[in-house]
């Protein structure tokens, strides 16, 4: 199983986000292969970051929550809203994987 980390940022945090981007990326790297996916959420124009999603391969909710709150973006107060939600992968590259747990 895995956990999806869903985060929405406060408005007007672009310069803070840019200043922390390197530290944020190092944080993502720190979890190694447990990081299944990660990327920015964009506004309708596709030009502005409004948050992000990461998917962590762990059965441990506390590990996923700690990973989320220790992110430099969270520590700096960029995040307005954050949810850590249990997630089950079923489709990979357009193919249904059946009743297996990935």
Short mmCIF file of C-alpha atoms in Angstrom, two decimals:
data_model
loop_
_atom_site.label_atom_id
_atom_site.label_comp_id
_atom_site.label_asym_id
_atom_site.label_seq_id
_atom_site.Cartn_x
_atom_site.Cartn_y
_atom_site.Cartn_z
CA UNK A 1 0.00 0.00 0.00
CA UNK A 2 0.99 3.63 -0.17
CA UNK A 3 0.06 7.11 1.03
CA UNK A 4 -0.79 10.11 -1.09
CA UNK A 5 0.30 13.47 0.28
CA UNK A 6 -1.92 16.24 -1.06
CA UNK A 7 -0.85 19.82 -0.34
CA UNK A 8 -2.31 23.20 -1.26
CA UNK A 9 -0.12 26.28 -0.76
CA UNK A 10 -0.90 29.74 0.56
CA UNK A 11 -1.12 32.42 -2.11
CA UNK A 12 1.86 34.71 -2.57
CA UNK A 13 4.52 32.19 -1.52
CA UNK A 14 6.31 31.93 -4.88
CA UNK A 15 9.57 33.56 -3.78
CA UNK A 16 9.74 31.48 -0.60
CA UNK A 17 9.01 28.31 -2.60
CA UNK A 18 11.75 29.15 -5.11
CA UNK A 19 14.27 29.80 -2.34
CA UNK A 20 13.55 26.37 -0.83
CA UNK A 21 13.21 24.32 -4.02
CA UNK A 22 16.66 22.72 -3.69
CA UNK A 23 16.03 21.71 -0.07
CA UNK A 24 12.59 20.41 -1.04
CA UNK A 25 14.11 18.24 -3.78
CA UNK A 26 16.75 16.91 -1.36
CA UNK A 27 13.94 16.01 1.03
CA UNK A 28 12.17 14.10 -1.75
CA UNK A 29 15.41 12.26 -2.59
CA UNK A 30 15.91 11.35 1.07
CA UNK A 31 13.17 8.73 1.01
CA UNK A 32 14.75 6.94 -1.96
CA UNK A 33 12.70 4.39 -3.87
CA UNK A 34 9.78 4.80 -1.47
CA UNK A 35 8.92 7.95 -3.42
CA UNK A 36 6.70 6.56 -6.18
CA UNK A 37 5.58 9.85 -7.71
CA UNK A 38 5.78 13.55 -6.95
CA UNK A 39 4.92 16.76 -8.72
CA UNK A 40 3.39 20.20 -8.58
CA UNK A 41 -0.28 21.08 -8.74
CA UNK A 42 -0.85 23.96 -11.16
CA UNK A 43 -3.55 26.57 -11.57
CA UNK A 44 -5.80 26.55 -14.63
CA UNK A 45 -3.30 28.56 -16.68
CA UNK A 46 -0.67 25.88 -16.09
CA UNK A 47 1.77 28.63 -15.16
CA UNK A 48 1.53 28.87 -11.37
CA UNK A 49 2.24 26.28 -8.70
CA UNK A 50 -0.60 25.99 -6.19
CA UNK A 51 0.57 22.91 -4.28
CA UNK A 52 1.86 19.42 -4.82
CA UNK A 53 1.23 15.70 -4.61
CA UNK A 54 3.61 12.96 -3.56
CA UNK A 55 2.95 9.24 -3.31
CA UNK A 56 5.00 7.35 -0.73
CA UNK A 57 5.35 3.57 -0.70
CA UNK A 58 4.85 2.74 2.97
CA UNK A 59 2.33 0.94 5.14
CA UNK A 60 3.18 3.25 8.02
CA UNK A 61 0.91 6.29 8.24
CA UNK A 62 3.17 7.97 10.82
CA UNK A 63 6.11 7.69 8.40
CA UNK A 64 4.07 9.32 5.63
CA UNK A 65 2.84 12.08 7.95
CA UNK A 66 6.37 12.76 9.23
CA UNK A 67 7.66 12.93 5.66
CA UNK A 68 4.95 15.49 4.85
CA UNK A 69 5.48 17.76 7.85
CA UNK A 70 9.30 17.61 7.61
CA UNK A 71 9.26 18.86 4.01
CA UNK A 72 10.99 22.27 3.90
CA UNK A 73 7.88 23.72 2.26
CA UNK A 74 5.79 22.64 5.25
CA UNK A 75 8.38 23.82 7.78
CA UNK A 76 8.45 27.26 6.11
CA UNK A 77 4.67 27.62 6.32
CA UNK A 78 4.03 27.49 2.59
CA UNK A 79 1.36 24.81 2.98
CA UNK A 80 -2.17 26.06 3.60
CA UNK A 81 -3.74 22.60 3.57
CA UNK A 82 -2.24 19.14 3.67
CA UNK A 83 -3.80 15.68 3.70
CA UNK A 84 -2.10 12.31 4.03
CA UNK A 85 -4.43 9.70 2.52
CA UNK A 86 -4.10 5.92 2.15
CA UNK A 87 -3.79 5.05 -1.55
CA UNK A 88 -3.93 1.80 -3.53
CA UNK A 89 -2.33 1.59 -6.96
CA UNK A 90 -4.45 -0.33 -9.49
CA UNK A 91 -3.55 1.06 -12.91
CA UNK A 92 -0.02 1.34 -14.30
CA UNK A 93 0.62 2.84 -17.73
CA UNK A 94 -2.98 2.27 -18.82
CA UNK A 95 -3.12 -1.34 -17.62
CA UNK A 96 -5.29 -2.64 -14.79
CA UNK A 97 -3.14 -4.61 -12.35
CA UNK A 98 -5.97 -6.64 -10.83
CA UNK A 99 -6.23 -7.44 -7.19
CA UNK A 100 -2.54 -7.15 -6.33
CA UNK A 101 -1.10 -4.73 -3.82
CA UNK A 102 1.73 -2.63 -5.23
#
